[in-house]
Structures are given as structure tokens and as C-alpha cells.
Coordinates of C-alpha atoms and ligand atoms in Angstrom, one line a residue:
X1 CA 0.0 0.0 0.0
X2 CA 1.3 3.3 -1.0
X3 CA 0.0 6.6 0.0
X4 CA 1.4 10.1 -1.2
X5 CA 0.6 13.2 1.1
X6 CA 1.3 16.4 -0.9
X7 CA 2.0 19.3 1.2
X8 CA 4.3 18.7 3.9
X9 CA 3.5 21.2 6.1
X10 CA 1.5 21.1 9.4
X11 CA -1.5 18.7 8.3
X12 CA 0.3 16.6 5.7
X13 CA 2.9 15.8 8.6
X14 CA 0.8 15.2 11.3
X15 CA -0.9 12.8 8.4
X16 CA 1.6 11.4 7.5
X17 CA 3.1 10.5 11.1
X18 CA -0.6 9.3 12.3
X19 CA -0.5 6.9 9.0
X20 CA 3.1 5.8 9.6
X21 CA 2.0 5.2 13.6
X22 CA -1.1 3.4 12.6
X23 CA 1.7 0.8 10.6
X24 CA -0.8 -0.2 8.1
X25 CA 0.9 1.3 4.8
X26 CA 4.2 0.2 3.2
X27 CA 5.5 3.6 1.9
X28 CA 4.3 7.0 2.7
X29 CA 5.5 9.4 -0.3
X30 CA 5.7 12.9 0.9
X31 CA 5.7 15.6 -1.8
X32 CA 6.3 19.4 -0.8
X33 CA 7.5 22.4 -3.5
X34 CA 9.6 24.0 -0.9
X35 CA 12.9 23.0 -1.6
X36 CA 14.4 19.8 0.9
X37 CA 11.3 20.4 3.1
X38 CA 9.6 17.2 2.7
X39 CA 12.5 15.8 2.6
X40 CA 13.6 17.5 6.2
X41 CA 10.0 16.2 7.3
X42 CA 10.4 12.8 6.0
X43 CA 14.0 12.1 7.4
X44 CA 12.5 13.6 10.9
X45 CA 9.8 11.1 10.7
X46 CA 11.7 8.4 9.9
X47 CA 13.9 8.6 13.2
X48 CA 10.8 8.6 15.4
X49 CA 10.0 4.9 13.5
X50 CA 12.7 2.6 16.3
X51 CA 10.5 5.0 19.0
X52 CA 7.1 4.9 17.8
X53 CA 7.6 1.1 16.7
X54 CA 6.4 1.3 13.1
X55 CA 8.0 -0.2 9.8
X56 CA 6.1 2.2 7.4
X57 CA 8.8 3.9 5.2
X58 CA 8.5 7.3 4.6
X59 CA 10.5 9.7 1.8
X60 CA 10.3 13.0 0.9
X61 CA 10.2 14.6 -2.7
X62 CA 11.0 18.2 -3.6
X63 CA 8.0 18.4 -6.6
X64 CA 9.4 15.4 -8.3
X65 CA 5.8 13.8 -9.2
X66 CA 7.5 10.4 -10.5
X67 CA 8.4 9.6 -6.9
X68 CA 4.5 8.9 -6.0
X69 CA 4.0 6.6 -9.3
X70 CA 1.5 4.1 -8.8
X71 CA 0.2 5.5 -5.2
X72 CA -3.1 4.0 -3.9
X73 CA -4.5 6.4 -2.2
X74 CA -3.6 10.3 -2.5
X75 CA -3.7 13.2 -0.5
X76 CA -3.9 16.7 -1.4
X77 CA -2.8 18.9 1.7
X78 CA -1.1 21.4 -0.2
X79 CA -1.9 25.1 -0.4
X80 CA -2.5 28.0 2.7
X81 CA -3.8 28.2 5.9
X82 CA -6.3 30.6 7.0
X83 CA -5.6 33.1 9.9
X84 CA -7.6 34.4 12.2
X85 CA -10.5 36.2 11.4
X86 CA -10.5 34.9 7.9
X87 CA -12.8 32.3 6.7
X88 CA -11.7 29.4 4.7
X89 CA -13.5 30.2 1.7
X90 CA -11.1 33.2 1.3
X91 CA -8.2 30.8 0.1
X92 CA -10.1 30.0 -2.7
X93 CA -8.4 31.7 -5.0
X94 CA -4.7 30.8 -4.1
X95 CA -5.8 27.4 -3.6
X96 CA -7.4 26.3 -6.6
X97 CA -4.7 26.8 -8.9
X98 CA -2.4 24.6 -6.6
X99 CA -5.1 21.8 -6.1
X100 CA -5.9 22.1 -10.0
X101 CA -2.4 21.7 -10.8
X102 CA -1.1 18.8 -7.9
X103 CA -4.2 16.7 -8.6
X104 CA -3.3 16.6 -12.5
X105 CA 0.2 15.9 -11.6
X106 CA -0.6 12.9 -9.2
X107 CA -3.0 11.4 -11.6
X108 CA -0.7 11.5 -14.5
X109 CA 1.7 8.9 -12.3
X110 CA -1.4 7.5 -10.4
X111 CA -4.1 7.1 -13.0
X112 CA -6.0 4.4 -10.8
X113 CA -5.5 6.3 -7.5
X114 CA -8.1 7.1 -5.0
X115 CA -7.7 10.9 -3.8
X116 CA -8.3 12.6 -0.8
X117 CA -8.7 16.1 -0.7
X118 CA -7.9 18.3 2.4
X119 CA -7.4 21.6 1.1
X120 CA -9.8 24.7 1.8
X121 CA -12.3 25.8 0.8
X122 CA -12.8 22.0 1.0
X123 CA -15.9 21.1 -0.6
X124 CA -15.1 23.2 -3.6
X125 CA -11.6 22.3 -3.7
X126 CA -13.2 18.3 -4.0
X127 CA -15.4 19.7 -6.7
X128 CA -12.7 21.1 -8.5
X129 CA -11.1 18.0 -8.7
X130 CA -14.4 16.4 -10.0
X131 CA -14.4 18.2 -13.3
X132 CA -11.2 18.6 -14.2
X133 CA -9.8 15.5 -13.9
X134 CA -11.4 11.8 -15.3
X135 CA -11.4 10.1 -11.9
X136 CA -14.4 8.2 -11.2
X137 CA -16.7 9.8 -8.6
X138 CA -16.2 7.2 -6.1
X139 CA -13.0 7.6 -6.1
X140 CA -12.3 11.6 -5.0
X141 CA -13.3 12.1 -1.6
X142 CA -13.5 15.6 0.3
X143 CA -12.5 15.2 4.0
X144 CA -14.2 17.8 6.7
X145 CA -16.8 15.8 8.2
X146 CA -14.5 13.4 9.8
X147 CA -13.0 16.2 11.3
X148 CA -16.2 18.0 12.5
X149 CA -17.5 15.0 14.2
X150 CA -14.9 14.3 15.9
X151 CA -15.1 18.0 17.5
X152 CA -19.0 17.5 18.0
X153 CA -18.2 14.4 20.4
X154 CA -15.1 16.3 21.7
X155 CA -18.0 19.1 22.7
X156 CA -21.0 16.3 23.8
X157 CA -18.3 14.8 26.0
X158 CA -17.3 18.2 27.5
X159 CA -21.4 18.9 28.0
X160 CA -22.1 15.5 29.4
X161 CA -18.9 15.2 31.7
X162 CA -18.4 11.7 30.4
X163 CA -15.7 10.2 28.4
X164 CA -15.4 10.4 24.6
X165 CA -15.3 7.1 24.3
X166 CA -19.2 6.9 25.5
X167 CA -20.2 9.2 22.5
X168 CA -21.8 8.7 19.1
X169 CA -22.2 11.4 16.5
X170 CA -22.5 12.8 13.1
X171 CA -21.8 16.2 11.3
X172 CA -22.6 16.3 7.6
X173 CA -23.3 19.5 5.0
X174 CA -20.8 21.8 4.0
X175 CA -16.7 22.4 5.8
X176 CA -17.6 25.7 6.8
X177 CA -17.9 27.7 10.0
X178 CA -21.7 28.3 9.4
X179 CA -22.4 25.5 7.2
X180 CA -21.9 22.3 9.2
X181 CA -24.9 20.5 10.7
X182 CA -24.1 18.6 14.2
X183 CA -26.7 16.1 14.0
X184 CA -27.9 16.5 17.9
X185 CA -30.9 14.4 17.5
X186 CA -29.2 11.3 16.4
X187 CA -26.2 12.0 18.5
X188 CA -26.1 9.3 21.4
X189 CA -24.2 8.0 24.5
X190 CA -23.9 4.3 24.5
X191 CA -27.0 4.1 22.2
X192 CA -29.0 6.9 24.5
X193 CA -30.0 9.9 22.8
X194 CA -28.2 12.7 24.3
X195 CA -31.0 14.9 24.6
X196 CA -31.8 12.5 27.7
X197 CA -29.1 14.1 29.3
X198 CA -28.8 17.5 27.9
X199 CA -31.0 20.5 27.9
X200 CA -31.9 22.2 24.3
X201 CA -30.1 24.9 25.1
X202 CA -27.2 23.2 26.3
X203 CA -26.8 20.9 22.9
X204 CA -27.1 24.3 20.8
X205 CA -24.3 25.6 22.2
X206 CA -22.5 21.6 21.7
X207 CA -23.9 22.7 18.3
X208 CA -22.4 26.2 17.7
X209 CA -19.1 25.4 19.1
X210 CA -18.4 22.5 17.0
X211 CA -19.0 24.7 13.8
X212 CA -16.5 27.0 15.1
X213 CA -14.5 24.6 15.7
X214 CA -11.9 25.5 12.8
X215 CA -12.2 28.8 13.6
X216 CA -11.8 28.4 17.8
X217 CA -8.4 26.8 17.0
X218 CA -7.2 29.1 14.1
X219 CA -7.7 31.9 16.8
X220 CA -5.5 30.0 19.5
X221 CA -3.1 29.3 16.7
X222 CA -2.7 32.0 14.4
X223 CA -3.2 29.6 12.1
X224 CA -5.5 26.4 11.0
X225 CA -5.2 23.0 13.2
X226 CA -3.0 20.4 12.5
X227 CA -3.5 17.4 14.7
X228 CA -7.2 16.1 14.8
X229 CA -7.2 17.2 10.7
X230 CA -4.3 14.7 10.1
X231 CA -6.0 12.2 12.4
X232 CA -9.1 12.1 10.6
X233 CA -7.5 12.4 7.3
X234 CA -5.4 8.7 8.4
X235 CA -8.6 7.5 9.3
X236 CA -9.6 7.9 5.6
X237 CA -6.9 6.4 4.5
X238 CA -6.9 3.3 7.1
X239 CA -10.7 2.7 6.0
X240 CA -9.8 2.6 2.3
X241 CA -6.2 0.3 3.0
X242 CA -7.8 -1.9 5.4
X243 CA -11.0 -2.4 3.4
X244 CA -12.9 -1.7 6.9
X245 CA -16.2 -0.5 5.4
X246 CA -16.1 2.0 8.1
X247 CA -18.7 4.9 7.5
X248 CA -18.1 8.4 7.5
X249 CA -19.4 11.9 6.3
X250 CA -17.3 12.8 3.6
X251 CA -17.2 15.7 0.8
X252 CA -18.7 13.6 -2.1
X253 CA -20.2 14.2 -5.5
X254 CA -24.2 14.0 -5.1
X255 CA -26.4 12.9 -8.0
X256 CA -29.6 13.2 -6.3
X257 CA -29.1 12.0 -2.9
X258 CA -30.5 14.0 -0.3
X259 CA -32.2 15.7 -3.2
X260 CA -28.9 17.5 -4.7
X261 CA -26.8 17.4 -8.2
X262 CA -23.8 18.6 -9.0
X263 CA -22.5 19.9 -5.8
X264 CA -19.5 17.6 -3.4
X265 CA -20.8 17.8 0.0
X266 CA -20.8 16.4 3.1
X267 CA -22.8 13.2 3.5
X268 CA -22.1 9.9 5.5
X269 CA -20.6 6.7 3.1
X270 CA -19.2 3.9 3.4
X271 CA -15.5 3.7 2.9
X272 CA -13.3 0.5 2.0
X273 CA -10.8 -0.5 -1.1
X274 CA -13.0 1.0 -4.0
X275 CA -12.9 4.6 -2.1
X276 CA -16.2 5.3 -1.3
X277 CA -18.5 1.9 -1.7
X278 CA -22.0 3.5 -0.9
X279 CA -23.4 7.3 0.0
X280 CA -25.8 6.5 3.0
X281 CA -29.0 8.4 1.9
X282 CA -30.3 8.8 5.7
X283 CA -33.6 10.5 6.4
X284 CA -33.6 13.7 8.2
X285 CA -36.5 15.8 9.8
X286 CA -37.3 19.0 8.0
X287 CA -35.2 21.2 9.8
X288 CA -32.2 19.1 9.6
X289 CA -33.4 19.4 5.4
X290 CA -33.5 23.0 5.5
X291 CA -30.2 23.2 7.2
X292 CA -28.9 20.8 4.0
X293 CA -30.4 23.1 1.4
X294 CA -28.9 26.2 2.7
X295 CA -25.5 24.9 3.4
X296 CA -25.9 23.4 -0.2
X297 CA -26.7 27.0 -1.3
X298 CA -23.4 28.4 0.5
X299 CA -21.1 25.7 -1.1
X300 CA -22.3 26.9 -4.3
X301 CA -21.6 30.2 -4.1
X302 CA -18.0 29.2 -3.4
X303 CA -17.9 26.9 -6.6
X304 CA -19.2 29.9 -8.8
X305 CA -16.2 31.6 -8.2
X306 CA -14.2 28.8 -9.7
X307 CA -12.8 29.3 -13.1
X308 CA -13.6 25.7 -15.0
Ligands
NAI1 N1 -10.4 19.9 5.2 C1 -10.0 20.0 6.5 O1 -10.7 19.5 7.4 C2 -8.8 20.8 6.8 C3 -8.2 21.5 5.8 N2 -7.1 22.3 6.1 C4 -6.4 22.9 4.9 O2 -5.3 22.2 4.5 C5 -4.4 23.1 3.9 C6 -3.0 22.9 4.5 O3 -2.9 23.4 5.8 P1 -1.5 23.4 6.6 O4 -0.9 22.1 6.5 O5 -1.8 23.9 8.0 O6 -0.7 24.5 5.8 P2 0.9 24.6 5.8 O7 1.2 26.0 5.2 O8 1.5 24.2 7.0 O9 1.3 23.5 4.7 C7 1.0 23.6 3.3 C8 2.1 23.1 2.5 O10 1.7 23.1 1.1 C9 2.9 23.3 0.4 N3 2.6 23.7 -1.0 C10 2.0 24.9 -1.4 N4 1.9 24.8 -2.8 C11 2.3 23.6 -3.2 C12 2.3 23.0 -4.4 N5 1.9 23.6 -5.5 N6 2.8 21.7 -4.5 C13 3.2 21.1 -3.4 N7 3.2 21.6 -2.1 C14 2.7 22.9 -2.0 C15 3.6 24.4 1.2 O11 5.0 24.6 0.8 C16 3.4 24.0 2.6 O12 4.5 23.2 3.1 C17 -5.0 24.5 4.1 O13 -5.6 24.9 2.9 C18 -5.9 24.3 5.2 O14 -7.0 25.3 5.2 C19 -6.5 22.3 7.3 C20 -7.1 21.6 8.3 C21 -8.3 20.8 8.2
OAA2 O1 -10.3 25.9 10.2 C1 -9.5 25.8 9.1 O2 -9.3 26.7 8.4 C2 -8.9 24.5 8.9 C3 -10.0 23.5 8.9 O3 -10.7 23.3 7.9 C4 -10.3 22.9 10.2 O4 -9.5 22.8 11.1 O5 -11.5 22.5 10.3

């Protein structure tokens, strides 16, 4: 199993090292235009392996595309950050030439690849990638609702005082700070609704904080998270290796599921070696709808603005 992580900076390392930690991937390929810097990353990696008791070998590639020939899975980290105050659909326009230009390059050496797109704005960046290059649908995924979910439980656990391990829970819709939906009503702790446990009020503040949740941490940061991003993003990438049929909201083209066309958004599938194997077409109440139409409508916007 090889897996290429372009981008070397703060997500595709922690991605990389989460991957490599996991020990379920023969090579990891990382790929970064700054001169010697994936390298650097690469060879620093490498020396935690005797530590961190992993045989995954990683390399690092100064923009030499030939390096990640027949890769498995790909993953597109590469482009800027946001900083704080800014909203991730402002990087559109430095970002989409780079994820234009790195997902043609990969699939000229990886033409059966699946790819994995981490790059904001997110959703469109997926989209991009969806009509201008020939990959099959099911195999371009977005990731951002991976990510999200795991902040929703981060922020059930905190309401409930309980352990993250107890909790169950969902995000899907668009990667953006007002577009996410935290699915509260299906959200459980060991199979029991949370809403047993937490007040209305309580679980729409559990709500608004996990949309933030880019945003909290960009603020603390001066710039985007790193950590949980490259964690979900090697949870991807396990569920694809590994064939696990795990389920997961993911960025993905919709042809009439949940009553949209044309758009990549975020809606639970099922992952395993074919990328992703089934969207779950799950039925929501009419709020939860609404909420899915607007954020739909927001995503939109964003792709308008891309030059294809
Ligand atoms: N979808 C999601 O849930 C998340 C998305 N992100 C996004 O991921 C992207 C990366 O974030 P960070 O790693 O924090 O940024 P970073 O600045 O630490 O790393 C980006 C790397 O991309 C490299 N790069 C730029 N242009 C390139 C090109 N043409 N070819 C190869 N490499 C190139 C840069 O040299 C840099 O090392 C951002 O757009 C960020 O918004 C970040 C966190 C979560
Ligand atoms: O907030 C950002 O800009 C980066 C990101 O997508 C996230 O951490 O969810």
C-alpha cells in the first residue's frame, strides 16, 4: 500500500506521522515544492520509527511527481492556511490553482488512484477536482466531516462530563464555519439519545461550538489545526487500506441523494478498497433538510467563483 501526502506542512505531517504510527501502509511518499522540506519532514519522521515502533517507510520529494508513481490512495494537503479572522472560503483563490495543478500531476503517475482532498475551501476544492480531472466519482473524496465529528463528540463529552469514548455522532453538509450540521438528534451515548441528558439549550451551544471549531483553534493558533485534521484524514486512509467498510461523512459528488446534483458535500458513506462503496442516503427531519439546502446553497456560491 502506498499513500502520497502532498504538502508537507503542518497537516500533511501530522498525516503522515498518524498513518506511519497506525503501521498499516508500506511507503508514505511525501511531496512538498519548498525545496528539501519534505525531505527535512520525511527524514525527521523516519527517526521517530525505532521510537514509535512502526515499519512504514517514509521519503520526501522536492516536486518530483515520479516519486508517487502508482500511489493508492492520494492526499492533497497542499496550499495555505487561514488566519484568524479569515474564513476558509477566502483561500479559494490561491488554492485552486495549486489543487488544479497537484491533482493533474498525481494522476498523470497514479491514474488508478483514489484521492483525498484536504485543502480549503474544501468542498469546492473536491469539486474542483471532480471536473477537471477523469477520476471516477467514487473515487475523489473531500474530508471535513470526519473532522467535525470528531469535535461534535469532543464538545458532547465536554457537556455531558463523560468520556469520549461513550459518545456517538455525526456532522454532515458543507466544511464551513456556518455551514456544518451537528446532528444532535441522532447524537447518542452508548445508544441513548443525548438529549436525555442535555437541555436544548445546552446541545445548541455543543452545536455552535463545533462549527467553530476550525475557527476556535485558528484563533488560538494563528493559524488552521493540524493534529485532529491529520488524524481524521489517516482514518480515511486506514478505511480505504484496510478495506474496513467504516462509515463516514465525507465531501462527495451528489447525483440526487438528499435531493442535490452537481455539488461535493458532506454526507455519511461507506469507505473500504474501491474509495467510497455507498453514500448513506439517511432520512432527516425538515429542519435538519433546510439546514442541508442552505449549506448546499453556501457551497455553491464558493464553486461559482471557480474558473472551469
Ligand atoms: N479539510 C479540512 O478539514 C482541513 C483543511 N485544512 C487545509 O489544509 C491546507 C494545508 O494546511 P496546513 O498544512 O496547515 O498549511 P501549511 O502551510 O503548514 O502547509 C501547506 C504546505 O503546502 C505546500 N505547498 C504549497 N503549494 C504547493 C504545491 N503547488 N505543491 C506542493 N506543495 C505545495 C507548502 O509549501 C506547505 O508546506 C490548508 O488549505 C488548510 O486550510 C486544514 C485543516 C483541516
Ligand atoms: O479551520 C480551518 O481553516 C482548517 C480546517 O478546515 C479545520 O480545522 O477544520
Amino acid at each position: 500500500m502506498k499513500v502520497t501526502v502532498v504538502g508537507a506542512g503542518a497537516v500533511g505531517a501530522s498525516c503522515a506521522e498518524y498513518i506511519a504510527i497506525k503501521n498499516f501502509a508500506s511507503e508514505v511518499v511525501l511531496l512538498d515544492i519548498k525545496e528539501g522540506y519534505a525531505e527535512g519532514k520525511a527524514m525527521d519522521l523516519m527517526q521517530t520509527a525505532s521510537l514509535n515502533g512502526f515499519d512504514t517507510k517514509i521519503t520526501g520529494v522536492t516536486n518530483d511527481y515520479s516519486k508517487t508513481a502508482n500511489s493508492d490512495i492520494c492526499v492533497i494537503t497542499s496550499g495555505i492556511p487561514r488566519k484568524p479572522g479569515m474564513t476558509r472560503e477566502e483561500l479559494i483563490g490561491i488554492n485552486a490553482g495549486i489543487v488544479k495543478n497537484v491533482s493533474s500531476s498525481l494522476i498523470e503517475h497514479s491514474p488508478n488512484t483514489i484521492m483525498i482532498v484536504v485543502s480549503n475551501p474544501m468542498d469546492t476544492m473536491a469539486y474542483l477536482v471532480h471536473k477537471t480531472t477523469n477520476l471516477p466519482k467514487h473515487k475523489i473524496i473531500g474530508m471535513g466531516g470526519a473532522l467535525d465529528s470528531a469535535r461534535f463528540k469532543y464538545r458532547l463529552a465536554e457537556a455531558l462530563g463523560g468520556p469520549i469514548s461513550d459518545v456517538d455522532g455525526m456532522v454532515l453538509g458543507g466544511h464551513s464555519d456556518t455551514g456544518m450540521i451537528p446532528l444532535t438528534r441522532l447524537a447518542t451515548r452508548n445508544g441513548v439519545p443525548v438529549s436525555e441528558f442535555l437541555s436544548e439549550e445546552r446541545l445548541n451551544t455543543v452545536k455552535e461550538d463545533t462549527k467553530v471549531g476550525g475557527a476556535t483553534l485558528t484563533k488560538l493558533l494563528g493559524t488552521s489545526a493540524w493534529y485532529a485534521p491529520g488524524a481524521a484524514v489517516s482514518g480515511l486512509v486506514q478505511a480505504i487500506a484496510c478495506d474496513q467498510k467504516k462509515m463516514f461523512p465525507c465531501s462527495v459528488l451528489l447525483e440526487g441523494e438528499y435531493g442535490l446534483n452537481d455539488i461535493s458535500f458532506g454526507v455519511p458513506v461507506i469507505l473500504g478498497k474501491n474509495g467510497i462503496e455507498k453514500i448513506v442516503d439517511i432520512e432527516l427531519n425538515q429542519a435538519e433538510k433546510d439546514n442541508m439546502v442552505s449549506s448546499a446553497e453556501a457551497v455553491r456560491k464558493v464553486n461559482d467563483l471557480l474558473e472551469l
